[in-house]
Coordinates of C-alpha atoms in Angstrom, one line a residue:
Chain A
M50 CA 2.0 8.7 -15.1
R51 CA -0.2 6.9 -17.6
K52 CA 0.6 3.7 -15.9
L53 CA -0.4 5.1 -12.5
L54 CA -3.6 6.4 -14.0
H55 CA -4.4 3.1 -15.5
I56 CA -3.8 1.3 -12.2
E57 CA -6.2 3.8 -10.5
Q58 CA -8.7 3.2 -13.3
I59 CA -8.8 -0.6 -12.7
K60 CA -9.2 -0.1 -9.0
L61 CA -11.9 2.6 -9.1
L62 CA -14.2 1.6 -11.9
N63 CA -14.8 -1.7 -10.2
Y64 CA -15.2 -0.2 -6.7
N65 CA -18.9 0.1 -5.9
P66 CA -18.6 2.8 -3.1
F67 CA -16.7 5.0 -5.6
R68 CA -19.4 4.5 -8.3
I69 CA -22.2 5.1 -5.8
T70 CA -20.7 8.2 -4.4
L71 CA -19.9 9.6 -7.8
A72 CA -23.5 8.8 -8.9
L73 CA -24.7 10.6 -5.7
Y74 CA -22.6 13.6 -6.6
F75 CA -24.1 13.6 -10.1
L76 CA -27.6 13.2 -8.8
A77 CA -27.2 16.0 -6.3
F78 CA -25.9 18.2 -9.0
S79 CA -28.6 17.4 -11.5
L80 CA -31.4 17.6 -8.8
G81 CA -30.1 21.1 -7.9
I82 CA -30.4 22.2 -11.5
I83 CA -34.0 20.8 -11.8
I84 CA -35.2 22.1 -8.5
Y85 CA -34.0 25.7 -8.8
P86 CA -36.2 26.5 -11.8
A87 CA -39.2 24.8 -10.0
I88 CA -38.7 27.1 -7.0
D89 CA -38.4 30.0 -9.5
K90 CA -42.1 29.7 -10.6
Q91 CA -43.2 30.5 -7.0
I92 CA -41.2 33.7 -6.6
P93 CA -42.5 36.8 -8.3
V94 CA -40.5 39.8 -9.5
I95 CA -37.1 38.3 -9.0
S96 CA -36.9 35.3 -11.2
L97 CA -34.2 32.8 -10.2
S98 CA -34.0 31.8 -13.8
D99 CA -32.4 35.2 -14.4
V100 CA -29.3 33.8 -12.9
F101 CA -29.3 31.0 -15.4
R102 CA -28.6 33.5 -18.2
F103 CA -25.3 34.4 -19.6
P104 CA -23.0 35.6 -18.2
D105 CA -24.3 35.2 -14.6
V106 CA -25.0 31.5 -14.9
W107 CA -21.2 30.7 -14.6
L108 CA -20.8 32.5 -11.3
F109 CA -24.1 31.4 -9.9
L110 CA -23.7 27.7 -10.6
A111 CA -20.1 27.8 -9.3
W112 CA -21.3 29.3 -6.1
I113 CA -24.3 27.0 -5.5
T114 CA -22.5 23.8 -6.4
E115 CA -19.4 24.5 -4.3
P116 CA -20.5 22.5 -1.3
Y117 CA -20.7 19.4 -3.5
N118 CA -16.9 19.4 -3.6
A119 CA -17.0 18.0 -0.1
L120 CA -18.6 14.8 -1.6
L121 CA -15.6 14.5 -3.9
A122 CA -13.2 14.9 -0.9
L123 CA -15.1 12.1 0.8
I124 CA -14.5 9.9 -2.2
V125 CA -10.8 10.6 -2.0
I126 CA -10.7 9.9 1.7
M127 CA -12.6 6.6 1.2
I128 CA -10.3 5.4 -1.5
T129 CA -7.1 6.3 0.2
T130 CA -7.9 4.9 3.6
K131 CA -9.1 1.7 2.0
E132 CA -5.6 1.3 0.6
F133 CA -4.2 1.4 4.1
N134 CA -6.9 -0.9 5.5
N135 CA -6.6 -3.5 2.7
H136 CA -2.8 -3.2 3.0
T137 CA -2.7 -2.7 -0.8
F138 CA -0.3 0.2 -0.5
K139 CA 2.1 -2.4 0.9
T140 CA 1.5 -4.7 -2.0
Q141 CA 2.1 -2.0 -4.6
V142 CA 5.4 -1.1 -3.0
I143 CA 6.5 -4.7 -2.8
F144 CA 5.9 -5.1 -6.5
G145 CA 7.8 -1.9 -7.5
L146 CA 6.0 1.4 -6.8
S147 CA 7.9 4.0 -4.8
R148 CA 6.2 5.7 -1.8
S149 CA 6.1 8.9 -3.9
D150 CA 4.2 7.0 -6.6
L151 CA 1.5 6.1 -4.0
L152 CA 1.0 9.8 -3.4
L153 CA 1.3 10.7 -7.1
Q154 CA -1.4 8.2 -8.1
K155 CA -3.8 9.8 -5.6
L156 CA -2.8 13.2 -6.8
L157 CA -3.6 12.2 -10.4
L158 CA -7.0 10.9 -9.2
V159 CA -7.6 14.3 -7.6
V160 CA -6.7 16.1 -10.8
V161 CA -9.0 13.9 -12.8
L162 CA -11.9 14.3 -10.4
S163 CA -11.3 18.1 -10.3
L164 CA -11.4 18.2 -14.1
F165 CA -14.6 16.1 -14.1
A166 CA -16.3 18.5 -11.6
T167 CA -15.2 21.5 -13.6
L168 CA -16.3 19.9 -16.9
L169 CA -19.7 19.1 -15.3
I170 CA -20.3 22.6 -14.1
G171 CA -19.0 24.0 -17.3
L172 CA -21.3 22.0 -19.5
T173 CA -24.3 22.5 -17.2
S174 CA -23.7 26.3 -17.1
L175 CA -23.3 26.3 -20.9
S176 CA -26.6 24.3 -21.4
L177 CA -28.6 26.5 -19.0
G178 CA -27.2 29.6 -20.4
L179 CA -28.2 28.5 -23.9
I180 CA -31.7 27.7 -22.7
Y181 CA -32.4 30.8 -20.6
S182 CA -30.6 33.6 -22.3
Y183 CA -32.5 36.3 -24.3
K184 CA -29.5 37.9 -25.9
L185 CA -26.9 35.5 -27.1
T186 CA -23.5 36.7 -28.3
F187 CA -20.2 34.8 -28.0
K188 CA -18.7 37.6 -25.9
I189 CA -21.6 37.7 -23.3
A190 CA -21.6 33.9 -23.2
M191 CA -17.9 33.6 -22.4
E192 CA -17.7 36.6 -20.1
N193 CA -17.4 34.9 -16.7
T194 CA -15.8 31.6 -17.7
W195 CA -12.7 32.5 -15.7
I196 CA -14.7 31.1 -12.7
L197 CA -14.1 27.6 -14.1
G198 CA -10.4 27.9 -13.3
R199 CA -11.3 28.9 -9.7
Y200 CA -13.8 26.1 -9.5
F201 CA -11.1 23.7 -10.5
L202 CA -8.8 25.0 -7.8
A203 CA -11.7 24.8 -5.2
A204 CA -12.4 21.2 -6.0
F205 CA -8.7 20.3 -6.1
S206 CA -8.1 22.0 -2.7
Y207 CA -11.0 20.2 -1.0
M208 CA -9.8 16.8 -2.2
I209 CA -6.1 17.6 -1.3
V210 CA -7.3 18.4 2.3
G211 CA -9.2 15.1 2.3
L212 CA -6.2 13.3 1.0
M213 CA -4.1 14.7 3.8
V214 CA -6.6 13.7 6.5
A215 CA -6.7 10.2 5.0
M216 CA -2.9 9.9 5.0
L217 CA -2.8 11.1 8.6
I218 CA -5.6 9.1 10.2
K219 CA -5.7 6.0 7.9
N220 CA -9.0 4.8 9.3
T221 CA -11.9 5.3 6.9
A222 CA -14.7 6.2 9.4
L223 CA -12.4 8.4 11.6
S224 CA -11.1 10.2 8.5
L225 CA -14.5 10.9 7.1
L226 CA -15.7 12.2 10.5
S227 CA -12.6 14.3 11.0
F228 CA -13.0 15.9 7.6
L229 CA -16.6 16.7 8.1
A230 CA -15.9 18.0 11.6
L231 CA -13.2 20.3 10.1
R232 CA -15.5 21.5 7.4
T233 CA -18.8 21.9 9.3
F234 CA -17.7 22.5 12.9
L235 CA -14.2 23.6 13.4
D236 CA -14.1 26.1 10.6
P237 CA -17.5 27.8 11.5
V238 CA -16.5 27.9 15.2
L239 CA -13.2 29.5 14.4
W240 CA -15.0 31.9 12.1
L241 CA -17.3 32.9 15.0
I242 CA -14.4 33.3 17.4
L243 CA -12.5 35.5 15.0
R244 CA -15.5 37.4 13.6
E245 CA -14.1 40.7 14.8
H246 CA -10.8 40.2 13.2
D247 CA -9.8 40.2 9.5
I248 CA -7.7 37.1 10.1
K249 CA -11.0 35.1 9.8
W250 CA -10.7 35.5 6.0
Y251 CA -7.5 33.5 6.1
L252 CA -9.1 30.3 7.5
P253 CA -8.4 27.5 5.1
F254 CA -11.9 26.4 4.3
R255 CA -13.1 30.0 4.1
T256 CA -10.4 30.9 1.5
I257 CA -11.5 27.8 -0.5
T258 CA -15.2 28.7 -0.4
R259 CA -14.3 32.3 -1.3
L260 CA -12.8 31.0 -4.6
T261 CA -16.4 30.8 -5.9
P262 CA -18.1 33.5 -3.9
M263 CA -21.8 34.5 -4.0
P264 CA -22.3 36.5 -7.2
D265 CA -23.4 40.1 -6.9
L266 CA -27.2 39.5 -6.9
L267 CA -27.8 43.1 -6.1
E268 CA -26.3 44.2 -9.5
L269 CA -28.3 41.5 -11.2
F270 CA -31.5 42.7 -9.5
Q271 CA -30.7 46.2 -10.7
R272 CA -30.3 45.1 -14.2
K273 CA -33.5 43.1 -14.1
M274 CA -35.5 46.1 -12.8
N275 CA -33.8 48.1 -15.5
S276 CA -33.4 50.8 -12.9
E277 CA -31.5 53.9 -13.7
E278 CA -31.3 54.8 -10.1
A279 CA -28.3 53.6 -8.1
I280 CA -29.3 51.5 -5.2
D281 CA -27.9 52.4 -1.9
E282 CA -25.3 49.7 -1.5
S283 CA -24.6 50.4 2.1
A284 CA -27.7 48.4 2.9
F285 CA -25.8 45.4 1.6
D286 CA -22.7 45.8 3.7
I287 CA -23.5 42.7 5.4
L288 CA -22.5 40.8 2.3
P289 CA -19.1 39.1 2.9
K290 CA -16.2 40.9 1.2
G291 CA -13.3 38.7 2.0
L292 CA -9.7 38.9 0.7
D293 CA -8.6 40.3 -2.6
P294 CA -9.3 37.6 -5.1
W295 CA -5.6 37.1 -6.0
L296 CA -4.5 37.1 -2.4
N297 CA -7.3 34.5 -1.8
I298 CA -5.9 32.3 -4.6
L299 CA -2.4 32.7 -3.2
M300 CA -3.6 31.7 0.3
V301 CA -5.4 28.6 -1.1
S302 CA -2.3 27.7 -3.1
I303 CA -0.2 27.9 0.0
Y304 CA -2.6 25.7 2.0
V305 CA -2.7 23.2 -0.9
G306 CA 1.1 23.2 -1.0
L307 CA 1.4 22.6 2.8
A308 CA -1.2 19.8 2.7
L309 CA 0.7 18.1 -0.1
F310 CA 4.0 18.5 1.6
F311 CA 2.5 17.1 4.8
S312 CA 1.0 14.2 2.9
Y313 CA 4.3 13.5 1.2
S314 CA 6.2 13.4 4.6
L315 CA 3.5 11.1 6.0
I316 CA 3.7 8.6 3.2
Q317 CA 7.5 8.5 3.3
R318 CA 7.4 7.7 7.1
R319 CA 4.3 5.6 7.4
R320 CA 4.5 1.9 8.1
L321 CA 2.8 0.2 5.2
S322 CA 2.5 -3.2 6.8
Chain B
M1256 CA 28.7 -16.1 -8.5
K1257 CA 27.1 -12.7 -8.7
E1258 CA 25.9 -11.1 -5.6
V1259 CA 22.1 -10.8 -5.4
L1260 CA 21.5 -9.4 -2.0
S1261 CA 24.0 -8.0 0.5
I1262 CA 22.9 -6.9 3.9
K1263 CA 25.3 -5.0 6.1
G1264 CA 24.8 -4.1 9.8
L1265 CA 21.0 -4.0 9.5
S1266 CA 19.1 -3.0 12.6
K1267 CA 15.5 -2.3 13.3
S1268 CA 13.6 -1.6 16.5
Y1269 CA 9.9 -1.4 17.3
K1270 CA 9.7 1.0 20.3
H1271 CA 11.5 -1.0 23.0
V1272 CA 11.8 -4.3 21.0
K1273 CA 14.9 -4.8 18.9
A1274 CA 13.7 -6.8 15.9
I1275 CA 17.0 -7.1 14.1
R1276 CA 20.5 -6.4 15.5
N1277 CA 23.4 -5.7 13.2
L1278 CA 22.5 -8.4 10.6
N1279 CA 25.0 -9.2 7.9
L1280 CA 24.2 -11.5 5.0
E1281 CA 25.4 -12.2 1.5
I1282 CA 23.2 -14.1 -0.9
S1283 CA 24.5 -15.0 -4.3
E1284 CA 22.9 -15.9 -7.6
G1285 CA 21.3 -19.3 -7.9
Q1286 CA 21.3 -19.9 -4.1
A1287 CA 18.2 -21.1 -2.3
Y1288 CA 18.7 -19.3 0.9
G1289 CA 16.6 -20.0 3.9
L1290 CA 16.1 -17.6 6.8
L1291 CA 15.3 -19.9 9.7
G1292 CA 14.2 -18.9 13.1
P1293 CA 11.4 -19.1 15.6
N1294 CA 8.6 -16.6 15.6
G1295 CA 9.8 -13.1 16.5
S1296 CA 13.4 -13.8 15.3
G1297 CA 13.3 -10.9 12.8
K1298 CA 12.8 -12.9 9.5
T1299 CA 9.7 -10.9 8.3
T1300 CA 11.2 -7.6 9.5
T1301 CA 14.4 -8.4 7.4
L1302 CA 12.4 -9.2 4.3
S1303 CA 10.1 -6.3 4.8
I1304 CA 13.1 -3.9 4.9
V1305 CA 14.7 -5.4 1.7
T1306 CA 11.3 -5.2 -0.1
G1307 CA 10.8 -1.6 0.8
I1308 CA 7.9 -1.9 3.2
L1309 CA 9.8 -0.9 6.3
R1310 CA 12.7 1.4 6.8
Q1311 CA 15.8 0.2 8.8
D1312 CA 17.1 2.2 11.7
D1313 CA 20.7 1.5 10.9
G1314 CA 22.8 -0.4 8.3
S1315 CA 22.3 -0.8 4.6
F1316 CA 21.5 -3.4 2.0
S1317 CA 21.9 -3.6 -1.8
W1318 CA 20.3 -5.6 -4.5
F1319 CA 22.5 -6.7 -7.4
G1320 CA 25.3 -4.6 -6.1
E1321 CA 23.3 -1.4 -6.3
D1322 CA 21.5 0.8 -3.8
P1323 CA 17.9 -0.2 -3.4
N1324 CA 15.4 1.4 -5.7
P1325 CA 11.8 0.6 -6.9
M1326 CA 13.0 -0.6 -10.3
Q1327 CA 14.9 -3.5 -8.7
R1328 CA 11.7 -4.6 -6.9
R1329 CA 10.0 -4.9 -10.3
S1330 CA 12.5 -7.6 -11.2
I1331 CA 12.0 -9.6 -8.0
G1332 CA 9.0 -11.7 -7.2
S1333 CA 7.9 -11.2 -3.6
L1334 CA 5.4 -12.6 -1.2
I1335 CA 5.6 -11.1 2.3
E1336 CA 3.4 -12.6 4.9
T1337 CA -0.3 -13.0 3.8
P1338 CA -0.8 -11.6 0.3
H1339 CA -3.0 -8.5 0.2
F1340 CA -5.0 -7.6 -2.9
Y1341 CA -8.1 -5.6 -3.7
P1342 CA -10.9 -7.7 -2.2
Y1343 CA -13.6 -6.5 -4.7
L1344 CA -11.5 -7.2 -7.8
S1345 CA -11.2 -10.5 -9.6
L1346 CA -7.9 -12.4 -9.6
V1347 CA -7.2 -11.4 -13.2
K1348 CA -7.8 -7.7 -12.4
N1349 CA -5.6 -7.9 -9.3
L1350 CA -2.8 -9.4 -11.4
R1351 CA -3.3 -6.8 -14.1
I1352 CA -2.5 -4.1 -11.5
I1353 CA 0.7 -6.0 -10.7
C1354 CA 1.6 -6.3 -14.4
D1355 CA 1.1 -2.5 -14.8
I1356 CA 3.3 -1.8 -11.8
K1357 CA 6.0 -4.1 -13.2
G1358 CA 5.6 -2.8 -16.7
L1359 CA 4.6 -6.3 -18.1
G1360 CA 2.0 -7.2 -20.6
Y1361 CA -1.1 -9.2 -19.5
S1362 CA -0.1 -12.3 -21.5
D1363 CA 1.7 -13.9 -18.5
I1364 CA -1.4 -13.9 -16.2
D1365 CA -3.0 -17.1 -17.4
R1366 CA 0.4 -19.0 -17.1
V1367 CA 1.0 -18.0 -13.5
L1368 CA -2.7 -18.6 -12.6
D1369 CA -2.4 -22.0 -14.2
S1370 CA 0.8 -22.9 -12.3
A1371 CA -1.0 -21.9 -9.1
N1372 CA -4.0 -24.0 -10.0
L1373 CA -6.3 -21.0 -10.1
L1374 CA -7.0 -20.5 -13.7
E1375 CA -10.6 -21.7 -13.4
R1376 CA -11.2 -19.1 -10.7
K1377 CA -9.7 -16.2 -12.6
R1378 CA -12.9 -14.3 -12.7
S1379 CA -13.7 -14.8 -9.0
R1380 CA -13.3 -12.0 -6.5
F1381 CA -10.2 -12.1 -4.3
S1382 CA -12.5 -11.8 -1.2
S1383 CA -14.2 -15.1 -2.1
M1384 CA -10.9 -17.1 -2.0
S1385 CA -9.9 -19.4 0.8
L1386 CA -6.7 -18.8 2.7
G1387 CA -4.8 -21.4 0.7
M1388 CA -6.0 -19.9 -2.6
K1389 CA -5.0 -16.4 -1.5
Q1390 CA -1.6 -17.8 -0.6
R1391 CA -1.3 -19.4 -4.0
L1392 CA -2.4 -16.2 -5.7
G1393 CA 0.3 -14.4 -3.8
L1394 CA 2.8 -16.9 -5.2
A1395 CA 1.3 -16.5 -8.7
A1396 CA 1.7 -12.7 -8.5
A1397 CA 5.4 -13.2 -7.4
L1398 CA 6.0 -15.4 -10.5
L1399 CA 4.6 -12.8 -12.9
G1400 CA 7.3 -12.0 -15.5
D1401 CA 9.3 -15.0 -14.5
P1402 CA 11.6 -13.1 -12.1
K1403 CA 15.2 -14.4 -11.5
V1404 CA 14.8 -13.8 -7.7
L1405 CA 12.0 -14.9 -5.4
V1406 CA 11.5 -13.5 -1.9
L1407 CA 9.0 -15.6 0.0
D1408 CA 8.1 -15.1 3.6
E1409 CA 6.4 -18.1 5.2
P1410 CA 4.7 -19.1 2.0
T1411 CA 3.0 -22.1 3.6
N1412 CA 1.7 -20.2 6.6
G1413 CA -1.9 -21.2 7.6
L1414 CA -2.2 -23.8 4.9
D1415 CA -3.6 -27.3 5.3
P1416 CA -1.2 -30.3 4.7
E1417 CA -2.4 -30.5 1.1
G1418 CA -1.9 -26.8 0.5
I1419 CA 1.6 -26.9 2.1
A1420 CA 2.6 -29.8 -0.2
E1421 CA 1.3 -27.9 -3.3
V1422 CA 3.0 -24.6 -2.4
R1423 CA 6.3 -26.4 -1.6
E1424 CA 6.1 -28.2 -4.9
M1425 CA 5.6 -24.9 -6.7
V1426 CA 8.6 -23.3 -4.9
L1427 CA 10.8 -26.4 -5.6
E1428 CA 10.0 -26.2 -9.3
Q1429 CA 11.2 -22.6 -9.3
V1430 CA 14.4 -23.5 -7.5
K1431 CA 15.1 -26.2 -10.0
T1432 CA 15.0 -23.7 -12.8
G1433 CA 18.0 -21.9 -11.2
K1434 CA 16.2 -19.0 -9.6
T1435 CA 17.6 -17.3 -6.6
L1436 CA 15.3 -18.0 -3.6
I1437 CA 15.2 -16.2 -0.3
L1438 CA 12.8 -18.1 1.9
A1439 CA 11.9 -17.2 5.5
S1440 CA 10.4 -20.0 7.5
H1441 CA 10.2 -21.2 11.1
I1442 CA 9.7 -24.7 9.8
L1443 CA 13.0 -26.5 9.7
S1444 CA 12.0 -29.3 7.4
E1445 CA 10.7 -26.7 4.9
V1446 CA 14.1 -25.0 4.8
E1447 CA 15.9 -28.4 4.7
K1448 CA 13.8 -29.6 1.7
I1449 CA 14.0 -26.4 -0.3
C1450 CA 17.2 -24.5 0.5
D1451 CA 20.8 -25.2 0.0
H1452 CA 22.0 -22.3 2.3
V1453 CA 20.6 -21.2 5.6
A1454 CA 20.9 -18.4 8.1
I1455 CA 19.6 -19.1 11.6
L1456 CA 18.1 -16.1 13.4
K1457 CA 17.0 -15.7 17.0
K1458 CA 15.7 -12.5 18.6
G1459 CA 17.0 -10.5 15.7
E1460 CA 20.6 -11.9 15.8
L1461 CA 22.3 -14.1 13.3
L1462 CA 23.3 -17.3 15.1
A1463 CA 24.9 -19.1 12.2
N1464 CA 24.8 -19.3 8.5
G1465 CA 26.2 -21.4 5.7
P1466 CA 25.4 -24.4 3.6
V1467 CA 22.5 -26.5 4.9
K1468 CA 24.6 -29.7 4.6
E1469 CA 27.2 -28.2 7.0
L1470 CA 24.9 -26.6 9.4
L1471 CA 22.0 -29.0 9.5
T1472 CA 22.9 -32.6 8.8
E1473 CA 21.3 -35.6 10.2
D1474 CA 24.2 -37.1 12.2
E1475 CA 24.0 -40.8 12.8
I1476 CA 24.9 -41.5 16.5
I1477 CA 25.3 -45.1 17.8
E1478 CA 25.6 -46.5 21.2
V1479 CA 28.1 -49.3 21.5
S1480 CA 29.2 -51.6 24.4
C1481 CA 32.0 -54.2 24.4
A1482 CA 34.2 -55.9 27.0
D1483 CA 36.7 -53.0 26.8
N1484 CA 35.1 -49.7 25.9
G1485 CA 38.3 -47.8 26.6
K1486 CA 40.3 -49.9 24.1
L1487 CA 37.7 -49.5 21.4
S1488 CA 37.5 -45.7 22.0
K1489 CA 41.2 -45.5 21.8
A1490 CA 41.4 -47.6 18.6
L1491 CA 38.8 -45.4 16.9
Q1492 CA 40.7 -42.2 17.6
G1493 CA 42.5 -41.0 14.5
T1494 CA 40.4 -43.0 12.1
D1495 CA 37.9 -41.4 9.8
L1496 CA 35.0 -43.6 11.1
V1497 CA 33.8 -41.4 14.0
S1498 CA 33.9 -37.7 14.5
E1499 CA 33.0 -37.7 18.2
T1500 CA 33.1 -40.3 21.0
S1501 CA 32.0 -40.1 24.6
E1502 CA 31.1 -42.5 27.4
E1503 CA 27.6 -42.4 29.0
N1504 CA 26.8 -44.9 31.8
G1505 CA 29.1 -47.6 30.6
T1506 CA 28.2 -47.2 26.9
L1507 CA 30.2 -45.5 24.2
V1508 CA 28.2 -42.9 22.3
M1509 CA 29.8 -42.1 18.9
T1510 CA 28.9 -39.8 16.1
L1511 CA 29.6 -41.5 12.8
C1512 CA 31.4 -39.7 10.0
E1513 CA 29.4 -39.1 6.8
G1514 CA 28.9 -42.4 4.8
V1515 CA 30.0 -44.6 7.7
S1516 CA 27.6 -47.4 8.7
A1517 CA 27.2 -49.1 12.1
A1518 CA 28.3 -52.4 10.3
E1519 CA 31.7 -50.8 9.6
I1520 CA 32.2 -50.0 13.3
N1521 CA 31.3 -53.6 14.1
A1522 CA 33.8 -54.9 11.6
F1523 CA 36.4 -52.5 12.9
A1524 CA 35.9 -53.7 16.5
F1525 CA 36.0 -57.4 15.4
S1526 CA 39.3 -56.7 13.6
H1527 CA 40.7 -55.4 17.0
Q1528 CA 39.5 -58.6 18.8
L1529 CA 36.7 -56.8 20.4
V1530 CA 33.2 -58.3 20.4
I1531 CA 30.4 -55.8 20.5
S1532 CA 27.7 -56.9 23.0
H1533 CA 25.3 -53.9 22.5
M1534 CA 24.7 -51.6 19.5
L1535 CA 21.9 -49.1 19.1
S1536 CA 21.5 -46.6 16.4
R1537 CA 20.0 -43.2 17.3
K1538 CA 19.7 -40.4 14.8
R1539 CA 20.1 -36.8 15.9
S1540 CA 17.2 -35.0 14.3
L1541 CA 17.5 -31.7 12.6
E1542 CA 15.1 -30.4 15.1
S1543 CA 17.3 -31.3 18.0
Q1544 CA 20.3 -29.8 16.3
F1545 CA 18.4 -26.6 15.6
L1546 CA 17.2 -26.4 19.2
E1547 CA 20.7 -27.2 20.4
L1548 CA 22.1 -24.3 18.3
V1549 CA 19.5 -21.9 19.6
K1550 CA 20.1 -23.1 23.1
Q1551 CA 23.9 -22.9 22.9
E1552 CA 23.5 -19.2 22.1
E1553 CA 21.3 -18.7 25.1
E1554 CA 23.9 -20.2 27.4

């Protein structure tokens, strides 16, 4: 495993498109963090910086940065399809890797990128929480850190879907377009078609995005106003409810398992030359 | 001699094209084995299967008497068709990847780059290399770790005459050190110069195999005329001077046995009171023998 990781390290750290896309991811992430407080100054009563306080900061950042995972999936697609296009999968097999190793090295890359994304959001949330919080106790600060586990699973799932698309299509441009079409077109269209049915919550991308759902801003608002009065929550029924969190995690795990199994079957059967 | 590669009943089809049909081969340690055949005869498909790139439809093969596995490939140096490396990486970094796969240290990289005459370009990107340099790098990668077995598929493909000579020289040097070589080529002279054993393939079928000396020898053929061709032909029968005699347009055409010269035939005729009035030497080239063999099978 260390050997496979080292091989990936040599390939990736010298690959400009990888470095550029990762820099873009970092930039988009950082810009988001800078821009939100700037918007905040123009909105009275409800201060957006409230959501940067412990313990809400963990949930809020996980929710708003979730779409960036698509960028990580694009990186995985780009790298995997290039292996096919440059015939370097073939070279690695000739010199002694098994076909399973080819998948395993990409899987390790996905794990490393997922850890990187989780670490980034973890450190950012921690920093913002320390800057914006009034009350600072260890218990409050750590209250919602469980979301990091879900964030890791979300990033991992996105990239595994990307990996499967790359293994299936092999062509870089077509794979990127297909993934984006799945994420931004097919999934929303299916959502609209199935809007009357509960099955809509089982759509793969929907279950992944629901891993880091929109935090309960209503409750936050209530706390901010220090209101004793209970707000009529029926007015907020339009807020998406979705599946039970554990069922949602189970569904994502099943989808990830299926995508990995499909990718494994593909790499075993694919012609590498 | 220990068995290196054993191929049994190997078959592979691409949709409607049969690339290999029931191929059987045995290659032993220390042999320089040539797979010879015209384009599309199944040489690359065979080597692609035994190096794990392709899966056979039928049949089996074993390396060193064991079922194929990735570990075996780490102890074999292979170059299949055009070498493919990461275009944005330098030669050294590309070879580091191969070293990592094979579980080798990086200390051998400079040696193989030097033997391929690429040491000065070690920091250059693979994409900046000429075809000849890429081919030499492929060969250098195959030599990493000094493997006992080399599998080379058309190593001189696309090279200029100077490049061909360089690569052949590199391969010959490896053969001299006692390595087992499996070389696929459609160039007869290449196989003849480098290999001691040869398998001739056509349309995926094995036409013949055996030692190069037996299968592909440059027979010396002479045309002879004398006052009594029949008498000379009869006298030569049963001697170890000629292996074959026939008459064409009043001239005897005879294939000389190995080591026999035309002068000996002249002396033999003279000793039988026959004076030769016409003698012409014509060598049957390897090319014509190869084509003859391929043609025979078609008939």
